[in-house]
Short mmCIF file of C-alpha atoms and ligand atoms in Angstrom, two decimals:
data_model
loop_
_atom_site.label_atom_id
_atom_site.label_comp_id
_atom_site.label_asym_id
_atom_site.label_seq_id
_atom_site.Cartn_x
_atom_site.Cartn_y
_atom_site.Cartn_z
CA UNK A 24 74.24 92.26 40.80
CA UNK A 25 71.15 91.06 42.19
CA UNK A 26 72.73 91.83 45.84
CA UNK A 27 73.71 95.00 44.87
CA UNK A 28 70.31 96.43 43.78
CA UNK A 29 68.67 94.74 46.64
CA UNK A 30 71.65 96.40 49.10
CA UNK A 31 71.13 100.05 47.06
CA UNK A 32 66.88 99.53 47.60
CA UNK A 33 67.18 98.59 51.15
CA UNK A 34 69.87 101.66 51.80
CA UNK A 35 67.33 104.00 50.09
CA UNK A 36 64.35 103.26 51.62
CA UNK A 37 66.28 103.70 54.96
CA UNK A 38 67.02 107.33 53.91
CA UNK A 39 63.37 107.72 52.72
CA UNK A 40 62.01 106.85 56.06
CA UNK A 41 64.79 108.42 58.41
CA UNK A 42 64.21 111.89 56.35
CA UNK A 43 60.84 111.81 57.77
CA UNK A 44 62.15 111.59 61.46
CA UNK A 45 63.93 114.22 60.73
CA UNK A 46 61.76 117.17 60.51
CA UNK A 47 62.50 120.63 60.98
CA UNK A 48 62.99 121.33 64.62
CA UNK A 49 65.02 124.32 64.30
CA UNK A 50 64.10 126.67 67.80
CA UNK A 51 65.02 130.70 68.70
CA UNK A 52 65.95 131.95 71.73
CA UNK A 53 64.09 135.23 71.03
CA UNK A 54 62.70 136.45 74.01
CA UNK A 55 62.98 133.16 75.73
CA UNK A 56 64.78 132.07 79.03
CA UNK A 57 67.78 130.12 79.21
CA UNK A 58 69.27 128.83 82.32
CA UNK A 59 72.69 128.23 82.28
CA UNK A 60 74.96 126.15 85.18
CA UNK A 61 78.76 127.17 85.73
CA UNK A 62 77.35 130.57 83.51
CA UNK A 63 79.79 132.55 85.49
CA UNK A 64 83.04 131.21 83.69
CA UNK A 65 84.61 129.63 80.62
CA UNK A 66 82.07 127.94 78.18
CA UNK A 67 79.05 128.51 80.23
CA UNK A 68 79.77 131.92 80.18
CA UNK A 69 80.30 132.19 76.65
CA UNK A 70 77.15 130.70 76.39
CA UNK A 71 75.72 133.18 77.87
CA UNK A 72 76.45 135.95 76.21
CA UNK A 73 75.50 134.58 73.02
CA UNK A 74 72.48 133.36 74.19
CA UNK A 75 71.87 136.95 75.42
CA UNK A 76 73.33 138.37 71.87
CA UNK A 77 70.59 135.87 70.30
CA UNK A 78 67.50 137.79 72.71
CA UNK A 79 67.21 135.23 75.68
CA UNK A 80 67.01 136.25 79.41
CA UNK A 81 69.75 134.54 80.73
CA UNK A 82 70.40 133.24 84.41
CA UNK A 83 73.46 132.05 85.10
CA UNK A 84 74.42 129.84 88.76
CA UNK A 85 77.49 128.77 90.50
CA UNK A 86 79.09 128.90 93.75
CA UNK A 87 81.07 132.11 93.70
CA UNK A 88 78.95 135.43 94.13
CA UNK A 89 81.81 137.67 93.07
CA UNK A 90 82.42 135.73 89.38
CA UNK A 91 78.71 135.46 89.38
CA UNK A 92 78.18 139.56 89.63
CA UNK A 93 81.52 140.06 87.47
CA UNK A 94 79.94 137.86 84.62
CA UNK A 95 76.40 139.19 85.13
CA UNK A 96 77.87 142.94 84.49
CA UNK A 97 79.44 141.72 81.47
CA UNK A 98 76.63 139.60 79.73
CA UNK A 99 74.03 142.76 80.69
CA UNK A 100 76.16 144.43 77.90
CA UNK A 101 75.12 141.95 75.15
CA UNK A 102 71.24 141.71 76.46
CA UNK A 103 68.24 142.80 73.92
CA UNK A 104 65.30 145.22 75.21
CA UNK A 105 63.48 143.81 78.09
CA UNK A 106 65.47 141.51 78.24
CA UNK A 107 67.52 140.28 81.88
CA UNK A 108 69.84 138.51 83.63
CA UNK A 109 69.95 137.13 86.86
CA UNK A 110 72.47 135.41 88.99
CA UNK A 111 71.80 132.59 91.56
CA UNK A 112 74.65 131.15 93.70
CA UNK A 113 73.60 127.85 94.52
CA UNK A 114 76.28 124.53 94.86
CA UNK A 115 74.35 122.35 92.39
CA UNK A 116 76.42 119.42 93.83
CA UNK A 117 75.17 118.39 96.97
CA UNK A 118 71.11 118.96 97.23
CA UNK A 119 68.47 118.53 94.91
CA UNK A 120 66.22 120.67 97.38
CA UNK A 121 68.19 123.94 96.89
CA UNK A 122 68.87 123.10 93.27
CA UNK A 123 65.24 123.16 92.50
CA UNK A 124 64.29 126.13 94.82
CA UNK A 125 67.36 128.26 92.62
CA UNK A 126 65.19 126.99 89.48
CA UNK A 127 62.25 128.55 90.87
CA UNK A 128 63.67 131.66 91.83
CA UNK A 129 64.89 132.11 88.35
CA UNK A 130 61.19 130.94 86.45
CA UNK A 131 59.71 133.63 89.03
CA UNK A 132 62.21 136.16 87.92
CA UNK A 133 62.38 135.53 84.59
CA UNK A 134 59.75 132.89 83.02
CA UNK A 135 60.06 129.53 82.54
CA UNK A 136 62.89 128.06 80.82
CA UNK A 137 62.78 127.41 77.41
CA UNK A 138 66.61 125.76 77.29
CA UNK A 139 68.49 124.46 80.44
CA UNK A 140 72.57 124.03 79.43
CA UNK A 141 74.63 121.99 82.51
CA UNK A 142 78.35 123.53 81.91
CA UNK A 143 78.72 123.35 85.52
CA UNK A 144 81.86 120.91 86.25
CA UNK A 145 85.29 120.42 87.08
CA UNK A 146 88.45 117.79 86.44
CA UNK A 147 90.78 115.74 88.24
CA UNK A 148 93.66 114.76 86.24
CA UNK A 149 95.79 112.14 87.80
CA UNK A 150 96.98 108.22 87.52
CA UNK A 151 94.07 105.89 89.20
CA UNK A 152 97.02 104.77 91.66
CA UNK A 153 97.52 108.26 92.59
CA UNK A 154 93.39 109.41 93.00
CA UNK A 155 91.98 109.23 96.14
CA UNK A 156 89.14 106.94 96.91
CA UNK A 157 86.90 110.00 97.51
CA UNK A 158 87.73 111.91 94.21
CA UNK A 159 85.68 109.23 92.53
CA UNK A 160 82.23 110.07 94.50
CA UNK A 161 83.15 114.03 93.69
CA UNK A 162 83.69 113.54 89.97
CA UNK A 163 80.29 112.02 90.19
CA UNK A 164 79.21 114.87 92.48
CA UNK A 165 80.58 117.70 90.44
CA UNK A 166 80.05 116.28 87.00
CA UNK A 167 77.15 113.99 87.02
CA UNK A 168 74.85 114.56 89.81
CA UNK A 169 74.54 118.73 89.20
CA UNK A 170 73.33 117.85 85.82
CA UNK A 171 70.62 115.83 86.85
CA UNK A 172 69.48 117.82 89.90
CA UNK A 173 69.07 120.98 87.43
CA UNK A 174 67.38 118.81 84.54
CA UNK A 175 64.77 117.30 87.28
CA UNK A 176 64.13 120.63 88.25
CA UNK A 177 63.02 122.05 85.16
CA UNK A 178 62.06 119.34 83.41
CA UNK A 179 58.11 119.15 84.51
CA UNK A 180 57.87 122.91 83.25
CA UNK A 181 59.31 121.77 80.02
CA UNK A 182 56.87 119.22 79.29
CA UNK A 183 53.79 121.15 80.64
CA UNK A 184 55.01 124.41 77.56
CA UNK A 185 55.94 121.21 75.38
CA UNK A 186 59.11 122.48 74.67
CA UNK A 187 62.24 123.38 75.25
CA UNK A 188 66.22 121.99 75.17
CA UNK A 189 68.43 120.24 77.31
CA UNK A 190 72.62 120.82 76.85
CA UNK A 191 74.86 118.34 78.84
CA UNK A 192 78.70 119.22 78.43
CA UNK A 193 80.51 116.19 78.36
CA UNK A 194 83.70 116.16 76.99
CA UNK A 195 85.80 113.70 74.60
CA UNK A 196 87.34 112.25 77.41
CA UNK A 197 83.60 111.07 77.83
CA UNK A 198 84.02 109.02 74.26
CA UNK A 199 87.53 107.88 74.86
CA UNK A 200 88.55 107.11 78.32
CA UNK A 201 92.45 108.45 78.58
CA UNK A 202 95.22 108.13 80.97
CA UNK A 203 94.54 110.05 84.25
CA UNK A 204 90.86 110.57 83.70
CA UNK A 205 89.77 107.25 85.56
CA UNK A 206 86.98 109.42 87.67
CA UNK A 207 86.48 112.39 85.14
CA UNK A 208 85.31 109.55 82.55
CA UNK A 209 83.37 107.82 84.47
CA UNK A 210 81.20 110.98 85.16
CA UNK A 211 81.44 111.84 81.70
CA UNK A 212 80.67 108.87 80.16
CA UNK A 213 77.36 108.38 82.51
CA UNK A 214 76.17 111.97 81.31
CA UNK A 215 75.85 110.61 78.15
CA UNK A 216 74.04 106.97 78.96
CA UNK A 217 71.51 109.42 80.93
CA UNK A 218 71.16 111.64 78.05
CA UNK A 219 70.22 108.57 75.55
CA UNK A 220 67.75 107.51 77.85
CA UNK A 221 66.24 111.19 78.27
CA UNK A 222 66.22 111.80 75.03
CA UNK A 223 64.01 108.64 74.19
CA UNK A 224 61.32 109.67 77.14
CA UNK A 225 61.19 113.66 75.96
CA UNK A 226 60.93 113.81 72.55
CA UNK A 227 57.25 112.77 72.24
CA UNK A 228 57.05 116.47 74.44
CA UNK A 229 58.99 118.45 71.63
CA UNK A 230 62.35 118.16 73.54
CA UNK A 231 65.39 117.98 72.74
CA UNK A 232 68.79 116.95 73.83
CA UNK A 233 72.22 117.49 73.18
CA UNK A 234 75.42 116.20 74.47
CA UNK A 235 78.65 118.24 73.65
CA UNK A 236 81.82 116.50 73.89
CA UNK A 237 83.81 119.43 73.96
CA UNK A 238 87.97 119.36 72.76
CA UNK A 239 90.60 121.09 75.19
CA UNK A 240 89.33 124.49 75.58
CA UNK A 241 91.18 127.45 77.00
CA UNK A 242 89.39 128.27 79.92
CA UNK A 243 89.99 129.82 83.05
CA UNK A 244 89.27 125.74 84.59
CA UNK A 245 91.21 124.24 82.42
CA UNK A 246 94.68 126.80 83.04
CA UNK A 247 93.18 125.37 86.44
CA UNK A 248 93.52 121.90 85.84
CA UNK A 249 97.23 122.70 83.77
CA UNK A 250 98.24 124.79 87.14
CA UNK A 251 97.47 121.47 89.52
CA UNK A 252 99.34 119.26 87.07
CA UNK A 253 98.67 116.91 84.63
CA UNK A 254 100.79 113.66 84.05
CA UNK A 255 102.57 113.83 81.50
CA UNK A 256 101.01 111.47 79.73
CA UNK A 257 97.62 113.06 79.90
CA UNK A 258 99.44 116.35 78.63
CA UNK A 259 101.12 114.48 75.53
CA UNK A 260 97.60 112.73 74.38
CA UNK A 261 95.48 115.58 74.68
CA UNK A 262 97.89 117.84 72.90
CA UNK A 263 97.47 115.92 69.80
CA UNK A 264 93.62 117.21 69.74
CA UNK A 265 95.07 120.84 69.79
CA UNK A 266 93.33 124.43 72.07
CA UNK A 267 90.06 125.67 71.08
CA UNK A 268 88.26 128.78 72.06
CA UNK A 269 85.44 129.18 74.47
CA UNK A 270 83.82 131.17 71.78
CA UNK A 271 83.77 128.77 69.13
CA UNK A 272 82.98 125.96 71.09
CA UNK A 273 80.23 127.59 72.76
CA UNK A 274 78.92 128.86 69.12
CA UNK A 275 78.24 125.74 68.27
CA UNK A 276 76.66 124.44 71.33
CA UNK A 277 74.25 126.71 70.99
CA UNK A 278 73.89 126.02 67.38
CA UNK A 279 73.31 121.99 67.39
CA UNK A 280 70.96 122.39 70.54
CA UNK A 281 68.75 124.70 68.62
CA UNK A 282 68.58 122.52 65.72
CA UNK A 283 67.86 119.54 68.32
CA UNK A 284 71.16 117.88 66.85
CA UNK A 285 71.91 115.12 69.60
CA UNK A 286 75.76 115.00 69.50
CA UNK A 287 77.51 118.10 69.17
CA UNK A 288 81.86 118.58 68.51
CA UNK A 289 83.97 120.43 67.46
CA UNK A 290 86.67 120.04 64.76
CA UNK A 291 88.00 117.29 63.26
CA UNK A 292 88.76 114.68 66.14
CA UNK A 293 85.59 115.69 67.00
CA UNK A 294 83.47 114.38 64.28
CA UNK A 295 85.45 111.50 64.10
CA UNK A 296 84.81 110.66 67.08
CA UNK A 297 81.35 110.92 67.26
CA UNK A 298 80.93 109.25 64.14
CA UNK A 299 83.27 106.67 65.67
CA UNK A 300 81.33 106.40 69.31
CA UNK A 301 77.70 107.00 67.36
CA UNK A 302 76.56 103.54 68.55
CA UNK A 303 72.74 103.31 69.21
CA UNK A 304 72.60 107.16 69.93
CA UNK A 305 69.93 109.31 68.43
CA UNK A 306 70.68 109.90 64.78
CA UNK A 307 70.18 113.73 64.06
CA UNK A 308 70.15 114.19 60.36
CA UNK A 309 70.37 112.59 56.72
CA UNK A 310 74.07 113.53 56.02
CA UNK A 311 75.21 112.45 59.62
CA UNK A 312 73.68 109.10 59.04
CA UNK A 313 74.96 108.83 55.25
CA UNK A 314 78.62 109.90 56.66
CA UNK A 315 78.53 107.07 59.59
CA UNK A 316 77.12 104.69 57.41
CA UNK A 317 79.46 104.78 54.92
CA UNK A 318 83.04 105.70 56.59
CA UNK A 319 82.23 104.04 60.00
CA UNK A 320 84.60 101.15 59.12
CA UNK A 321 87.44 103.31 57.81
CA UNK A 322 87.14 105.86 60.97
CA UNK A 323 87.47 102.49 63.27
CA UNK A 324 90.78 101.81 61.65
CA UNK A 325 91.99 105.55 62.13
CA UNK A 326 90.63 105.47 65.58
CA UNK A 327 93.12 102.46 65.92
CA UNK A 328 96.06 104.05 65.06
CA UNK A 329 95.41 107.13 67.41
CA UNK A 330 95.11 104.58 70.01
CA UNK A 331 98.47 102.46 69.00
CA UNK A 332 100.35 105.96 69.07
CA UNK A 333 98.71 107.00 72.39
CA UNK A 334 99.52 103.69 73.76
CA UNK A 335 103.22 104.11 72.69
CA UNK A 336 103.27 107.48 74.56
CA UNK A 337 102.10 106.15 77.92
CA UNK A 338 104.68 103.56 77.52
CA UNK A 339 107.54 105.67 76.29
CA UNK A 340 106.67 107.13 79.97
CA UNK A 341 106.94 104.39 82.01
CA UNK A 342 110.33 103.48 80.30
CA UNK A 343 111.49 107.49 81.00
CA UNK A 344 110.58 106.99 84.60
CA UNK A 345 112.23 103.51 85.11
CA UNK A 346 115.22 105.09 83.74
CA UNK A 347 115.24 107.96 86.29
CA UNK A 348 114.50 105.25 89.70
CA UNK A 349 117.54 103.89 88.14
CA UNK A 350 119.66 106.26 88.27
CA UNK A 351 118.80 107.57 91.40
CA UNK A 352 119.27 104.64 93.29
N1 NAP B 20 87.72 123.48 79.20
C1 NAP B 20 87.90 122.28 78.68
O1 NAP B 20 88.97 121.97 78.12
C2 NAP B 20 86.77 121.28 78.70
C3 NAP B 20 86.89 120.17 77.86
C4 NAP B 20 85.87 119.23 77.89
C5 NAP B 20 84.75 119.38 78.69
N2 NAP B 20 84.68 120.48 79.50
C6 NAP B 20 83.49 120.60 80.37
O2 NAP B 20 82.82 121.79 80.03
C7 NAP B 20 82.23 122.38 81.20
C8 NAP B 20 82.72 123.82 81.35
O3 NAP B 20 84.13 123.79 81.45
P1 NAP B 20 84.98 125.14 81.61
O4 NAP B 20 86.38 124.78 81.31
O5 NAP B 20 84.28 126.23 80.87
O6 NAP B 20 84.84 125.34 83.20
P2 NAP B 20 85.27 126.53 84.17
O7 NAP B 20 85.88 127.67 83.45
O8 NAP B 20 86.06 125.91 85.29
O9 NAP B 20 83.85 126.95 84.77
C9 NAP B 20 83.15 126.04 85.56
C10 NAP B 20 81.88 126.70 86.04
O10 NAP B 20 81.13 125.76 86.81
C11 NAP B 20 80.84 126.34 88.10
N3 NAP B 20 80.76 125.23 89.05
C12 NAP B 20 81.69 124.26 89.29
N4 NAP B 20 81.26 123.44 90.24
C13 NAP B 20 80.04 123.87 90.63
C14 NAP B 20 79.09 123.45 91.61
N5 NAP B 20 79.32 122.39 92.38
N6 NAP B 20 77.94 124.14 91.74
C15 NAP B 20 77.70 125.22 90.96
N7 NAP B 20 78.55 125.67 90.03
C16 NAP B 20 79.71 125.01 89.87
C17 NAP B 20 82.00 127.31 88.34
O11 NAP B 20 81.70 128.35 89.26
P3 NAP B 20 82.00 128.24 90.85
O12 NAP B 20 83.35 127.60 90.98
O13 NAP B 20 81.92 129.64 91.34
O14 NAP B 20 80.92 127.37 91.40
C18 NAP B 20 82.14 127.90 86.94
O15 NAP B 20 81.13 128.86 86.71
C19 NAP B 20 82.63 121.49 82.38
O16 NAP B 20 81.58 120.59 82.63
C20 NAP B 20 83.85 120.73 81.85
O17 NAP B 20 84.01 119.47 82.46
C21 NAP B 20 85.66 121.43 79.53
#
């Protein structure tokens, strides 16, 4: 009994205290500017043109100036009074230099930026004994690197308006490292170590950041990735996850970054595991800490089982292809 009570007290006061920390820090994007990397297609662009829908200037970069104009002409339709857009192509990859000069052309065109998203990004799907040394350096590239070349580059004017919001899109195959994602994990998972540590150093300036681990979402990169083939083992996991829309994934991007909610998923494998992979990552409200609290045990057990059955796939595989170098030898 005496346990108890002193278990319930302790568990309390936690929740007393960490209800402080979390104070209101819901934002708007009225009239504000939001810069968004790899705007031109698939979530970013979705972004986009809710960000515009929600009264933001929006300025969208990639490589490709044709998708670039294409999307621009179709976000202007969404776009408040006074309000813009502007395109940059810029390959966010390989130089800081240009990346920051394409940040300053868009703060000179259209103010400075209130929320930076980094959808930018691609995937290579394949066995590690199949990869090629040099696709591990160009996950990195691709993945990684443009993130943190277009966060430096903003990130002084953030903290000199003491404000603003920072979106990484990571994926769940940057929680749970899968078969044939060897080097689009490892970039995955490092956007998220970064993040932690960023998070720590900007919130004393009023900003925030959020990591998305988005689900399989149909978009014209990842009929891409489908097109260059997957292994089927890769295929058989991720189905279990199910297809989600660009629209509803980007929905709530936008949503959790604007309430300065760290992690941010989508559906039910989501939460799970984000509750699961919570860790020592920034908590972002009462219920989320009440939830992983309480069922973080239970969800480790479940999170098991996925991995027994996933496990059983890859080698249900290996036995299929043994048969078939059998018979055709
Ligand atoms: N779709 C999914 O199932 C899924 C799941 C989990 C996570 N994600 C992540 O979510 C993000 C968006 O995915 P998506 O499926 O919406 O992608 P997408 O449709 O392929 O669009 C990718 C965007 O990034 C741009 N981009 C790629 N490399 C670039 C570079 N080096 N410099 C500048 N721009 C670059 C592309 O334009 P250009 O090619 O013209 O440069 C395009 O605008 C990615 O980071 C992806 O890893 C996607």
């Amino acid at each position: 009994m005496f346990w108890l009570i002193l278990f319930s007290s302790v568990f309390v006061f936690g929740l007393a205290i960490l209800a402080k920390t979390f104070a209101s820090k819901t934002a708007k994007l009225d009239g504000r500017h939001v810069v968004i990397t790899g705007g031109s297609s698939g979530i970013g662009k979705s972004m986009a043109i809710q960000a515009a829908q929600m009264g933001a200037s929006v300025t969208i970069m990639a490589r490709n100036k044709e998708k670039l104009d294409e999307a621009r002409t179709e976000i202007q339709g969404h776009l408040k009074a006074n309000m813009k857009v502007e395109t940059i192509s810029v390959d966010l990859s390989t130089s800081y230099d240009a990346v920051k000069s394409a940040m300053q052309q868009a703060e000179g065109k259209c103010g400075p930026v209130f929320m930076l998203v980094n959808s930018a990004g691609s995937s290579v799907s394949e066995a590690f004994v199949d990869l090629k040394p040099a696709d591990f350096p160009k996950m990195m590239e691709m993945n990684y690197y443009s993130a943190v070349y277009a966060t430096k580059a903003v990130v002084d004017s953030m903290v000199g308006q003491q404000a603003g919001r920072i979106v990484f899109l990571s994926s769940q195959a940057g929680q749970i490292g899968l078969f044939g994602f060897t080097a689009y994990s490892g970039a995955k998972f490092a956007l998220r170590g970064m993040a932690e540590a960023l998070q720590m150093e900007l919130r004393p300036h009023n900003i925030f950041v959020t990591v998305s681990f988005p689900p399989d979402t149909d978009t014209p990169g990842f009929q891409k990735e489908l097109q260059a083939g997957k292994p089927k083992e890769t295929v058989l996991i991720s189905e279990t996850a199910g297809l989600f829309k660009a629209d509803e994934v980007a929905r709530t991007i936008l949503t959790d970054s604007l309430h300065g909610k760290f992690m941010s998923y989508v559906g039910l494998d989501g939460w799970m595991l984000a509750s699961i992979t919570a860790g020592m990552s920034q908590a972002s409200s009462l219920v989320e800490v009440i939830t992983q609290v309480l069922l973080m045990g239970i969800l480790r057990l479940v999170g098991l089982f996925y991995l027994s059955s996933f496990d059983k796939i890859v080698l249900r595989c290996k036995q299929e292809k043994d048969a078939g170098k059998q018979k055709s030898s």
